[in-house]
PDB file of C-alpha atoms in Angstrom:
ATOM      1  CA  UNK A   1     150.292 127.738  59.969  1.00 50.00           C
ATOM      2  CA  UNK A   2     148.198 125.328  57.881  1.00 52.00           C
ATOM      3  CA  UNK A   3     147.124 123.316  60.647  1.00 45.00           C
ATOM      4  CA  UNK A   4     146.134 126.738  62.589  1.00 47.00           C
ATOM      5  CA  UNK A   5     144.103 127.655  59.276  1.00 48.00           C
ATOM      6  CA  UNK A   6     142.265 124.535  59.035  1.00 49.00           C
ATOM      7  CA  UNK A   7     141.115 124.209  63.089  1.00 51.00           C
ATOM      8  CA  UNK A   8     139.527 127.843  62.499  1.00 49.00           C
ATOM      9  CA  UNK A   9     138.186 126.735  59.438  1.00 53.00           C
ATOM     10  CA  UNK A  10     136.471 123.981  61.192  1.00 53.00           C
ATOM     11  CA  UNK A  11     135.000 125.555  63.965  1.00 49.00           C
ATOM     12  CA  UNK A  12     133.647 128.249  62.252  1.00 51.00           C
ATOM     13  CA  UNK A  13     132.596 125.217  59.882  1.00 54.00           C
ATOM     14  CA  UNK A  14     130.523 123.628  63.577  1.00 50.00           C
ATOM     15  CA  UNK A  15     129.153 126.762  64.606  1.00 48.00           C
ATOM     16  CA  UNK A  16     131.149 126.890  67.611  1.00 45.00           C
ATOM     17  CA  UNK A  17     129.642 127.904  70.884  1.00 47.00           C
ATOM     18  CA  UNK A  18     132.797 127.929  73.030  1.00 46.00           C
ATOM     19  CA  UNK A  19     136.046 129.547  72.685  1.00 50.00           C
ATOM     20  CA  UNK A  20     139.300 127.862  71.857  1.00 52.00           C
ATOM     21  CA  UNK A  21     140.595 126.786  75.075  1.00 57.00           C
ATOM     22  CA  UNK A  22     137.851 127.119  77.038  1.00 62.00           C
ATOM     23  CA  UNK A  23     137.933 125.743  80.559  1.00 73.00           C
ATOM     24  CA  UNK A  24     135.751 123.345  81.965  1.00 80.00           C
ATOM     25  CA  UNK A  25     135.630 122.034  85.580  1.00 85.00           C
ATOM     26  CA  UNK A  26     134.138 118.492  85.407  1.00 87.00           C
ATOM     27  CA  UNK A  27     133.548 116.112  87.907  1.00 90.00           C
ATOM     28  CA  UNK A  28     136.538 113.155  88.303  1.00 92.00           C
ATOM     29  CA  UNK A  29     135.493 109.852  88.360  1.00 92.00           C
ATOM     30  CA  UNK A  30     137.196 106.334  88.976  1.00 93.00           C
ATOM     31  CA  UNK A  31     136.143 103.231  86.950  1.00 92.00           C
ATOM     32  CA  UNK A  32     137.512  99.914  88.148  1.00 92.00           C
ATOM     33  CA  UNK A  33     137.228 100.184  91.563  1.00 89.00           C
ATOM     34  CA  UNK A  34     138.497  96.677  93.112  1.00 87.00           C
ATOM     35  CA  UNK A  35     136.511  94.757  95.932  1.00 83.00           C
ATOM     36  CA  UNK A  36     136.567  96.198  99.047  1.00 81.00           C
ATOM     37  CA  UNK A  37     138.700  98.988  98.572  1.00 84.00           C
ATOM     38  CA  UNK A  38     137.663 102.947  99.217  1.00 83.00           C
ATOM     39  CA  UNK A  39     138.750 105.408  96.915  1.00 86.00           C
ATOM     40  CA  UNK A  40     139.942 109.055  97.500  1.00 85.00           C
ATOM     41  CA  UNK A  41     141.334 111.494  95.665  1.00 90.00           C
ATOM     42  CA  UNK A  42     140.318 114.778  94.169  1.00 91.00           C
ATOM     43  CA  UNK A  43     136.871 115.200  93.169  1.00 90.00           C
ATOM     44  CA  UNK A  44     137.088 117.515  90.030  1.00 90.00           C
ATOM     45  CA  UNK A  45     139.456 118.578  87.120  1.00 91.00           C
ATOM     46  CA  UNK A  46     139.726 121.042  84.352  1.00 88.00           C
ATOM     47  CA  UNK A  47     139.373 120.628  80.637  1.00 83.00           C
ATOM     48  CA  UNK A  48     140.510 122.800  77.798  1.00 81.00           C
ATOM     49  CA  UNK A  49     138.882 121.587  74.755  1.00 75.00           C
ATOM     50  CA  UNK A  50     139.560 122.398  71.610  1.00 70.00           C
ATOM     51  CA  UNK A  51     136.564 122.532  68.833  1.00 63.00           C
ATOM     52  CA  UNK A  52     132.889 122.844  68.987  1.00 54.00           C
ATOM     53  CA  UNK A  53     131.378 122.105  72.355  1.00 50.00           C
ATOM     54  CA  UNK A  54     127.538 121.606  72.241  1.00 51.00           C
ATOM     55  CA  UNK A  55     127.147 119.228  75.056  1.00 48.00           C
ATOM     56  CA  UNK A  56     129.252 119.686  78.472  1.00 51.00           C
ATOM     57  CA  UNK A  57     127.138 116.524  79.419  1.00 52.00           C
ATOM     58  CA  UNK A  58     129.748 114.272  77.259  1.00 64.00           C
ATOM     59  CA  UNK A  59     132.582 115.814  78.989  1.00 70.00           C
ATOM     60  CA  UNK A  60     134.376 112.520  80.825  1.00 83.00           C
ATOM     61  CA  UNK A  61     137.402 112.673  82.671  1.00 89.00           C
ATOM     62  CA  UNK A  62     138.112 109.476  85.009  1.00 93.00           C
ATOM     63  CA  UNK A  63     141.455 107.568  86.782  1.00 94.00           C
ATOM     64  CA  UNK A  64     141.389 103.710  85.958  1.00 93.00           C
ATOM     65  CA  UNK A  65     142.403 101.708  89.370  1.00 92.00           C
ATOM     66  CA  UNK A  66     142.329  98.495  87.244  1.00 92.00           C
ATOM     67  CA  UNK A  67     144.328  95.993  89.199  1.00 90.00           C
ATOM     68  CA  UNK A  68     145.331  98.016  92.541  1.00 90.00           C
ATOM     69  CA  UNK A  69     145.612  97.103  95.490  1.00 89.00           C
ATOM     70  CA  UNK A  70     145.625  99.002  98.984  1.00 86.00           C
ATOM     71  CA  UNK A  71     148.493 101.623  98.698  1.00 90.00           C
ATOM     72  CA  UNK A  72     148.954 105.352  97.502  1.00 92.00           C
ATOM     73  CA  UNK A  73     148.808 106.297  93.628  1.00 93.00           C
ATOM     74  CA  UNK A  74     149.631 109.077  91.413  1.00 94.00           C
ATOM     75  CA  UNK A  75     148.005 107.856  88.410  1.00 93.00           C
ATOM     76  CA  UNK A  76     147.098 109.676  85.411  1.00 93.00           C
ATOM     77  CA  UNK A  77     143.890 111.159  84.187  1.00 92.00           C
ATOM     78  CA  UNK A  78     142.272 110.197  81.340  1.00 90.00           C
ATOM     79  CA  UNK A  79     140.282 112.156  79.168  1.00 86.00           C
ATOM     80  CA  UNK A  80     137.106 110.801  76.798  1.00 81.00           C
ATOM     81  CA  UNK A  81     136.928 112.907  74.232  1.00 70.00           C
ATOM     82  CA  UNK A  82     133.223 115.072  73.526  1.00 63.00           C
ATOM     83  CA  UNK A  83     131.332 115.108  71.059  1.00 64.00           C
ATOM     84  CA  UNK A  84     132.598 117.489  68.805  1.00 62.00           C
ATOM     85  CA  UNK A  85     135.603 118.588  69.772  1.00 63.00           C
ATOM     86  CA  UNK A  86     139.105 117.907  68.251  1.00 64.00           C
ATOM     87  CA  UNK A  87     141.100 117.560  70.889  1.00 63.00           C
ATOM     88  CA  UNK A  88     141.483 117.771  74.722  1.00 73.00           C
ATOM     89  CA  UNK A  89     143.694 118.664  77.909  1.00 80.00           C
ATOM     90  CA  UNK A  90     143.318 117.931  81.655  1.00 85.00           C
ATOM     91  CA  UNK A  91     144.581 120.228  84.573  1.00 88.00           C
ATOM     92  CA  UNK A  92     146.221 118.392  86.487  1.00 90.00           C
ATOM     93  CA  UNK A  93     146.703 115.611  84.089  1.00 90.00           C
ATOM     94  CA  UNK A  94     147.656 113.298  87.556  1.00 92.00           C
ATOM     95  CA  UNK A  95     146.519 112.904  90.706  1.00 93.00           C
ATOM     96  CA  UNK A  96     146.889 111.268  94.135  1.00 94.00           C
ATOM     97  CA  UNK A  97     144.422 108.691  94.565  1.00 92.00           C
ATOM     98  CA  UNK A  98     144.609 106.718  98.240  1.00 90.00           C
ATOM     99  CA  UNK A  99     142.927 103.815  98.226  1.00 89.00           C
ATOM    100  CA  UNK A 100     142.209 101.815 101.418  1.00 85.00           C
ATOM    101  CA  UNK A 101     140.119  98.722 102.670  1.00 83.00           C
ATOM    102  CA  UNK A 102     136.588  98.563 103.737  1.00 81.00           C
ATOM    103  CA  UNK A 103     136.229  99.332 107.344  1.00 84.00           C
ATOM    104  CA  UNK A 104     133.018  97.681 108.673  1.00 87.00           C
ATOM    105  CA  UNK A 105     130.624  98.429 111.345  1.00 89.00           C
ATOM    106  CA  UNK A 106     127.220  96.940 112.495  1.00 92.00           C
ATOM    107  CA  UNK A 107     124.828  99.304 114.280  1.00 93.00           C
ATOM    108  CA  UNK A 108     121.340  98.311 115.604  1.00 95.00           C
ATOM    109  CA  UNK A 109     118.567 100.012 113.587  1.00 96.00           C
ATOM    110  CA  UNK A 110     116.424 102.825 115.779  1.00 95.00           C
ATOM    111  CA  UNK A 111     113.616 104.715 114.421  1.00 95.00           C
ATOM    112  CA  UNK A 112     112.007 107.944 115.002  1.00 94.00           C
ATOM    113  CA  UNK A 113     108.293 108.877 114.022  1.00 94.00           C
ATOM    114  CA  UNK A 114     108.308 112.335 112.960  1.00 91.00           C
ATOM    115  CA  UNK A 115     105.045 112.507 111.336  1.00 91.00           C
ATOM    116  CA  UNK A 116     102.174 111.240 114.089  1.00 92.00           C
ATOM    117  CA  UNK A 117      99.168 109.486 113.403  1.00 91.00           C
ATOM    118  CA  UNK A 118      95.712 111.112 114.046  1.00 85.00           C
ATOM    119  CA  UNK A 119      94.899 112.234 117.596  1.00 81.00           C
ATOM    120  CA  UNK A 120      92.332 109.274 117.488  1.00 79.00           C
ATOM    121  CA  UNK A 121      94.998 106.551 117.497  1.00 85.00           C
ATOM    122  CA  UNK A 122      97.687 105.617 119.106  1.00 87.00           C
ATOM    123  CA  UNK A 123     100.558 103.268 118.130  1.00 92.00           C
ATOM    124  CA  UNK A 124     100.581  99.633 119.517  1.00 91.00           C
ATOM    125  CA  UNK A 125     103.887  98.448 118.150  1.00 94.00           C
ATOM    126  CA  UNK A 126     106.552  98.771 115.760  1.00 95.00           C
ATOM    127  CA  UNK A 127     108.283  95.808 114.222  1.00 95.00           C
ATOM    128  CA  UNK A 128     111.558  97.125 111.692  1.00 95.00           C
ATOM    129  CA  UNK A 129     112.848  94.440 109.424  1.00 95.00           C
ATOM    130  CA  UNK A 130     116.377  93.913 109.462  1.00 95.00           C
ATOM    131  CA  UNK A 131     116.920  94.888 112.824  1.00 94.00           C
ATOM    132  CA  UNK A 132     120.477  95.542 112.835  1.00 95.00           C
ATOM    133  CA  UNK A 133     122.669  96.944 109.380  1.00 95.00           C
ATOM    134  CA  UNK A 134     125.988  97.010 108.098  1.00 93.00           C
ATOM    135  CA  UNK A 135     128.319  99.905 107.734  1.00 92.00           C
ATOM    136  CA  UNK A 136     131.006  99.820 105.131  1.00 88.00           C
ATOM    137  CA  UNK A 137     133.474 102.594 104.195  1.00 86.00           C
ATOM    138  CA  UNK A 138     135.708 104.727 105.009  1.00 82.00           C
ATOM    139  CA  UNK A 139     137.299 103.945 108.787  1.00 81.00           C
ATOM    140  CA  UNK A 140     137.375 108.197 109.780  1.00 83.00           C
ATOM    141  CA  UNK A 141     133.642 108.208 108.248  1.00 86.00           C
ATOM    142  CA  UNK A 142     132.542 105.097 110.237  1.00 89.00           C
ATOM    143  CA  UNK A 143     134.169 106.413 112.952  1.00 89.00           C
ATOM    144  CA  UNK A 144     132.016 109.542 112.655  1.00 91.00           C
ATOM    145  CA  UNK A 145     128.547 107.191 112.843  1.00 93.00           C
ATOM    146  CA  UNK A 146     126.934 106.892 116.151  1.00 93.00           C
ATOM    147  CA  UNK A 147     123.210 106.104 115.184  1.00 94.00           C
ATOM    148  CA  UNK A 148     121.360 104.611 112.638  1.00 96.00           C
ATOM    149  CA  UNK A 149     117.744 105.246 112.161  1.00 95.00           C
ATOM    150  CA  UNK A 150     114.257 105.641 109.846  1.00 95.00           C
ATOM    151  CA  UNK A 151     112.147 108.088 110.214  1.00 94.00           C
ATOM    152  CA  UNK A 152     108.860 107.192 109.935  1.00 94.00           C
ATOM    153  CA  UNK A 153     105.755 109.008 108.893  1.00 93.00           C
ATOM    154  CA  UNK A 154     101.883 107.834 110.124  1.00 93.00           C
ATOM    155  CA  UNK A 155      99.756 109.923 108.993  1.00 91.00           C
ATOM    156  CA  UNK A 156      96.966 108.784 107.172  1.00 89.00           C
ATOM    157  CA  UNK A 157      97.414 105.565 107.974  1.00 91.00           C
ATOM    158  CA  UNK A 158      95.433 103.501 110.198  1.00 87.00           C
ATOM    159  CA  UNK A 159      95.333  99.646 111.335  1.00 89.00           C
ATOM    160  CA  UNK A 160      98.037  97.531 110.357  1.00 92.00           C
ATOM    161  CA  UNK A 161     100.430  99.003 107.676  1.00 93.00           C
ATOM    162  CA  UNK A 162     103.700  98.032 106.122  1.00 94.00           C
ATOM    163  CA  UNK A 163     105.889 100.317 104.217  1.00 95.00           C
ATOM    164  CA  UNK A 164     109.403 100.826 103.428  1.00 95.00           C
ATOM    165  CA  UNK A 165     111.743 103.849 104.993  1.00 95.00           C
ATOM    166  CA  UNK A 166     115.110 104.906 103.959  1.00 96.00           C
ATOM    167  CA  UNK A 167     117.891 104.343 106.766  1.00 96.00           C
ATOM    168  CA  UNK A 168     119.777 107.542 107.943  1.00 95.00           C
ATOM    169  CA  UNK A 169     123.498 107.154 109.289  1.00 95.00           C
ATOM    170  CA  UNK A 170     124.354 109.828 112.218  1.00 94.00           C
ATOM    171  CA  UNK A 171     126.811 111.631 113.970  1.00 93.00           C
ATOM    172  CA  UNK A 172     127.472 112.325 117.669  1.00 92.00           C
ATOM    173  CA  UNK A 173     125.480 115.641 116.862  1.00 92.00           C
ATOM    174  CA  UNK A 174     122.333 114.359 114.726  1.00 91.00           C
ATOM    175  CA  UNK A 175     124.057 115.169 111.302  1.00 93.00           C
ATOM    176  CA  UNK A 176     123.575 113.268 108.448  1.00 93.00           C
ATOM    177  CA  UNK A 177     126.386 111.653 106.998  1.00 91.00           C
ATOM    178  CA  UNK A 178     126.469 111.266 103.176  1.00 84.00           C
ATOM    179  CA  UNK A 179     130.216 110.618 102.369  1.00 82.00           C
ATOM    180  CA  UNK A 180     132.499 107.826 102.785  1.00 81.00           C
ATOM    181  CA  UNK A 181     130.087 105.516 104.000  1.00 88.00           C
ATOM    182  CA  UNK A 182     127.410 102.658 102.679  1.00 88.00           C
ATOM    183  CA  UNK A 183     124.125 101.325 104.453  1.00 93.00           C
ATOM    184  CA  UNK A 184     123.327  97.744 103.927  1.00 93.00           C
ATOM    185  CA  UNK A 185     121.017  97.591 103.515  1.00 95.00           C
ATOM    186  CA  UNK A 186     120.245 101.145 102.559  1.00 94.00           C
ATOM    187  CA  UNK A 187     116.064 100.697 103.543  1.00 95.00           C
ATOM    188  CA  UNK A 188     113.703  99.018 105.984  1.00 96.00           C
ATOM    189  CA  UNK A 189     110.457  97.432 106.326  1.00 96.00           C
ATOM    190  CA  UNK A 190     108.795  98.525 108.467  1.00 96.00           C
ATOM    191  CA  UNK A 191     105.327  96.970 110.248  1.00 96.00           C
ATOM    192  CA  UNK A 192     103.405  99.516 112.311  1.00 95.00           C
ATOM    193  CA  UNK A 193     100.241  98.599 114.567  1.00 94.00           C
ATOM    194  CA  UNK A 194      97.897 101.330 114.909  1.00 92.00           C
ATOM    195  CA  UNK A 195      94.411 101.472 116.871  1.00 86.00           C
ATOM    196  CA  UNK A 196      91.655 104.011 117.969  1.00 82.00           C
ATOM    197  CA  UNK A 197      92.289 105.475 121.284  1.00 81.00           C
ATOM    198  CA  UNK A 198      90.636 103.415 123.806  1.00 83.00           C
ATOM    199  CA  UNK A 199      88.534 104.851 126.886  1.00 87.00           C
ATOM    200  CA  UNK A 200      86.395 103.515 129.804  1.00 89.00           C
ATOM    201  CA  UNK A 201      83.530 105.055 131.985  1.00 92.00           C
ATOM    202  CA  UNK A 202      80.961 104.223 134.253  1.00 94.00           C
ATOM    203  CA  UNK A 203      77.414 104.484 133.201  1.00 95.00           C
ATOM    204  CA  UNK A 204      74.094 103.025 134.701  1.00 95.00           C
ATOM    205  CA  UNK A 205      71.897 100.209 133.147  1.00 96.00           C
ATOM    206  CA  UNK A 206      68.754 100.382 132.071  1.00 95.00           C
ATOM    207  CA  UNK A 207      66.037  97.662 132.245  1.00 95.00           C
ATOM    208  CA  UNK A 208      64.105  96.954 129.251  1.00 95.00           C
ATOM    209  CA  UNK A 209      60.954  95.027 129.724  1.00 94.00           C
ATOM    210  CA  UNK A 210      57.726  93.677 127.347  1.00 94.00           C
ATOM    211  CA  UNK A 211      54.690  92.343 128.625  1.00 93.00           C
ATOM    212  CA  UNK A 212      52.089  92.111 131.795  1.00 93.00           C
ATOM    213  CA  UNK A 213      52.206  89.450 134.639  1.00 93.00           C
ATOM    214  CA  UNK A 214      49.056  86.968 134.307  1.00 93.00           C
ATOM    215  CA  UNK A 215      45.614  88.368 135.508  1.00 92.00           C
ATOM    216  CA  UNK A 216      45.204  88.415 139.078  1.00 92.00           C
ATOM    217  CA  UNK A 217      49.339  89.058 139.855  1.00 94.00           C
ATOM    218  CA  UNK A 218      51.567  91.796 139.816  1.00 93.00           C
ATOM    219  CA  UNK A 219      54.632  92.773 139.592  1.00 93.00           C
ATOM    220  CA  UNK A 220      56.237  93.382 142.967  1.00 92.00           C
ATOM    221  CA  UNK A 221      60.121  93.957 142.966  1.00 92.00           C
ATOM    222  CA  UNK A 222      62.450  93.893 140.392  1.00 93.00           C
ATOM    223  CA  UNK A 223      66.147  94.052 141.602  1.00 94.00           C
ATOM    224  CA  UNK A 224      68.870  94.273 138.934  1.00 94.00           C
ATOM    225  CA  UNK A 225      73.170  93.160 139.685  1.00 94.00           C
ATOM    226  CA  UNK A 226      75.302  95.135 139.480  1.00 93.00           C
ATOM    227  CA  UNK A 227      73.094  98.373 138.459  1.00 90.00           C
ATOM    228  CA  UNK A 228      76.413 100.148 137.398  1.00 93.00           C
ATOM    229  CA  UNK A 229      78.656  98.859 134.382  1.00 94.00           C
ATOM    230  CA  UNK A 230      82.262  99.543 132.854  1.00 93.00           C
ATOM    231  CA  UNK A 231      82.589 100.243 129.297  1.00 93.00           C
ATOM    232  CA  UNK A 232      85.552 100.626 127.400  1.00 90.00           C
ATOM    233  CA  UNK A 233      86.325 102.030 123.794  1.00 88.00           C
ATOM    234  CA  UNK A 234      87.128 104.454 121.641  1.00 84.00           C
ATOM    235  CA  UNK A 235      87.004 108.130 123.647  1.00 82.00           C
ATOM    236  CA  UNK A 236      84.846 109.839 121.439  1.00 82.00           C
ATOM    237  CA  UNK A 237      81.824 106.722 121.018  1.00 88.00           C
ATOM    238  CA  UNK A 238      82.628 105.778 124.962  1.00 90.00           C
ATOM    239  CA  UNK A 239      81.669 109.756 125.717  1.00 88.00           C
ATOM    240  CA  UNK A 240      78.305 109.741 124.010  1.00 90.00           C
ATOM    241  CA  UNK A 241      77.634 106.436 126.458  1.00 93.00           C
ATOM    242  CA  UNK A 242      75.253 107.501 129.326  1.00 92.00           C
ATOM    243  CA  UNK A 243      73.325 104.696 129.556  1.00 94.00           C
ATOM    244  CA  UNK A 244      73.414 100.883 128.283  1.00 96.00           C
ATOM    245  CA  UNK A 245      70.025  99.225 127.715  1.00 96.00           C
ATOM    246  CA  UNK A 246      69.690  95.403 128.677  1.00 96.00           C
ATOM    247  CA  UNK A 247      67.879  93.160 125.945  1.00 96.00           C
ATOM    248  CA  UNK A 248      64.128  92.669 126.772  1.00 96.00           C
ATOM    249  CA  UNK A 249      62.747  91.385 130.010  1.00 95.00           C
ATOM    250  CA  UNK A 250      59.698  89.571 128.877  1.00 95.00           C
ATOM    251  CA  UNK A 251      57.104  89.514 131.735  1.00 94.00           C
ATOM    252  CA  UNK A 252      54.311  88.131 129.986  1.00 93.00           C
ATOM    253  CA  UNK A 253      52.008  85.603 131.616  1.00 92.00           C
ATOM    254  CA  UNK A 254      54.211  85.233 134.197  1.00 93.00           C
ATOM    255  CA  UNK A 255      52.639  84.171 137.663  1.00 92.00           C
ATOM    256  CA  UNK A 256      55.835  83.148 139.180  1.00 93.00           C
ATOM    257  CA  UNK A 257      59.350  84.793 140.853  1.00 95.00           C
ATOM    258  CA  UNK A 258      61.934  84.442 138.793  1.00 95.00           C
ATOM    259  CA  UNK A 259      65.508  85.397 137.931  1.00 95.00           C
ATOM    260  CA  UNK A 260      67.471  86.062 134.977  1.00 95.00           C
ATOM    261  CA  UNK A 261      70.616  87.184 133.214  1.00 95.00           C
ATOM    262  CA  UNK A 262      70.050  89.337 130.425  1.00 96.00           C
ATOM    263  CA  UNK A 263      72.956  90.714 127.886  1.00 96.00           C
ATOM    264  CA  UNK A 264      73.721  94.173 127.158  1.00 96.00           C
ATOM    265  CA  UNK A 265      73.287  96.095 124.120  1.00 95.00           C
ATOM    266  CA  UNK A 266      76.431  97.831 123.436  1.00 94.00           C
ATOM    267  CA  UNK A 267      77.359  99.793 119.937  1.00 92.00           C
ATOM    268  CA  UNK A 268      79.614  97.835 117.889  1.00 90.00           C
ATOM    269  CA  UNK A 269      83.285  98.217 118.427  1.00 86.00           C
ATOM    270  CA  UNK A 270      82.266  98.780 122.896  1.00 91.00           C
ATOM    271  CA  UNK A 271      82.470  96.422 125.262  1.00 91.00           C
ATOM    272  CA  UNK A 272      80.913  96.109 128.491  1.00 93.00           C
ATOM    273  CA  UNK A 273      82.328  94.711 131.540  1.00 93.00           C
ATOM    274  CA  UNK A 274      80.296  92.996 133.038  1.00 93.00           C
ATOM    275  CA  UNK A 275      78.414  91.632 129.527  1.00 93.00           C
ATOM    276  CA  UNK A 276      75.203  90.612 131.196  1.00 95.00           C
ATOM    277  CA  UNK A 277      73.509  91.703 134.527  1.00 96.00           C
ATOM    278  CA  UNK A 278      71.304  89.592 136.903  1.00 96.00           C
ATOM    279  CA  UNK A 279      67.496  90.492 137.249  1.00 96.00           C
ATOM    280  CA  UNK A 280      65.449  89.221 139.983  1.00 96.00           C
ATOM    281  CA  UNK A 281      61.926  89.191 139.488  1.00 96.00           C
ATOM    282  CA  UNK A 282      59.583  89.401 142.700  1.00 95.00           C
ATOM    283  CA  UNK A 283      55.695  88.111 141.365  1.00 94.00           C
ATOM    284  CA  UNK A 284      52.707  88.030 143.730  1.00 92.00           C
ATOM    285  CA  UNK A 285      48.869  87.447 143.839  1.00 92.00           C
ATOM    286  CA  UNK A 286      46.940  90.400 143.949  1.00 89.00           C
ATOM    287  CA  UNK A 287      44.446  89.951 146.616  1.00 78.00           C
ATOM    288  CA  UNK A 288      40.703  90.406 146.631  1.00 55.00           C
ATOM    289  CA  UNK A 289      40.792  94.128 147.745  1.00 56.00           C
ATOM    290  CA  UNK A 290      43.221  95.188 145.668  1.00 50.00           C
ATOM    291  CA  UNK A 291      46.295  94.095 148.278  1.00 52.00           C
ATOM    292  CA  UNK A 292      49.556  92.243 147.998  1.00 53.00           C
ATOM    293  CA  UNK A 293      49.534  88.593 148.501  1.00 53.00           C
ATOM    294  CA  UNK A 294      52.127  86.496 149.286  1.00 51.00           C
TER     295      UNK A 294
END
């Protein structure tokens, strides 16, 4: 009666915020786990607690597998006592815990972009770093696993990027699996080559030229190879491409037939195929009435 007396007296004393006796589910855990063992065994248990409760948070009720082997257990369940509280019971106060070897597995890595890049580039290559990873766990879970992958996401990003991605273990079905199983490693690096789009198209040349022949000749024929070139780059520059000019012809003085190559002047980040183009230059003597001379 006494003892009865002085527990109410000292949690009306705390200001109690629970009942006597209330019950509290709260997860199990197991400390002590040894070296490539699995545990299994229930994941929760109740506790009545007796006393002021102000923070479920302290609430700890674990199985110590200190020292065991591979077998089946019925061990008991210890409680840490909360802050505040005079006392505790667990429900049920022991459990069956199974605990089994480490079952490995090693699975090539795949990946899977899921968010593109921009329409205006296209991806070159993708390098993931390991290539392969390590399953360990549960043998029914790593039974389960059928893929391993990242999923990777490009947008905004351009050129050549690293990054790292979290790996994803699979079933038969494309379902995640979370329990019973661990990734080593558990991430990726991955290296992803991205460039513009590329495009090529036809266009025409266009002969630049500076200057007059000497006094007394002319210009006769000017013949140009080839008159047609290929350019190639990214679609939306390449489309704006009608025409591609040649540097300048200079003309000059000149008296004489001649030929030369002359480059192209492409925008930066084109090329042109061929890069320069043949001229032939056809110079005469004009003739006293007016004529061609050869």
């Amino acid at each position: 009666m006494i003892i009865a007396i002085l527990l109410w007296l000292y949690v009306v004393s705390q200001g109690a915020t629970t009942t006597p006796q209330e019950l509290i589910k709260t997860p199990l855990k197991y400390h002590n786990l040894g070296e490539g063992l699995t545990v299994s065994g229930p994941d929760t248990v109740s506790l009545r607690i007796w006393g002021s409760l102000k923070r479920n948070s302290d609430t700890v009720a674990y199985v110590d597998l200190s020292g065991l082997g591979e077998g089946v257990y019925e061990l008991p369940v210890n409680v840490k006592v909360v802050k505040g509280a005079l006392f505790a019971t667990v429900e049920p106060d022991k459990v069956e815990v199974v605990l089994k070897a480490v079952q490995e597995k090693e699975l090539a890595i795949k990946y899977e972009i899921f968010k593109p890049p921009s329409p205006a580039y296209e991806v070159l290559d993708v390098v993931i770093t390991p290539e392969r990873c390590l399953l360990q766990g549960e043998e029914e879970a790593i039974k389960k696993v059928k893929t391993v992958k990242c999923q990777i996401s490009l947008q905004n990003r351009e050129g050549i990027t690293s990054f790292y991605s979290p790996l994803l273990a699979l079933d038969a079905g494309g379902r995640k699996i979370n329990e019973g199983i661990r990734l080593i490693p558990e991430k990726v690096k991955v290296n992803v080559v991205l460039s513009r789009k590329k495009a090529e198209q036809k266009v025409g040349v266009k002969l630049v030229s500076s200057g007059n022949t000497a006094e007394g000749y002319q210009l006769r024929k000017l013949q140009m190879e080839p008159d047609f070139i290929t350019i190639l780059g990214a679609e939306s520059e390449v489309a704006a491409i009608q025409e591609v000019n040649t540097e300048v012809l200079e003309l000059e003085g000149r008296k004489e037939s001649f030929s030369q190559e002359l480059e192209l002047m492409v925008p930066e980040g084109i090329k042109a195929f061929p890069s320069r183009v043949l001229i032939y230059v056809d110079i005469g003597k004009i003739d006293e009435k007016g004529g061609k001379q050869e």
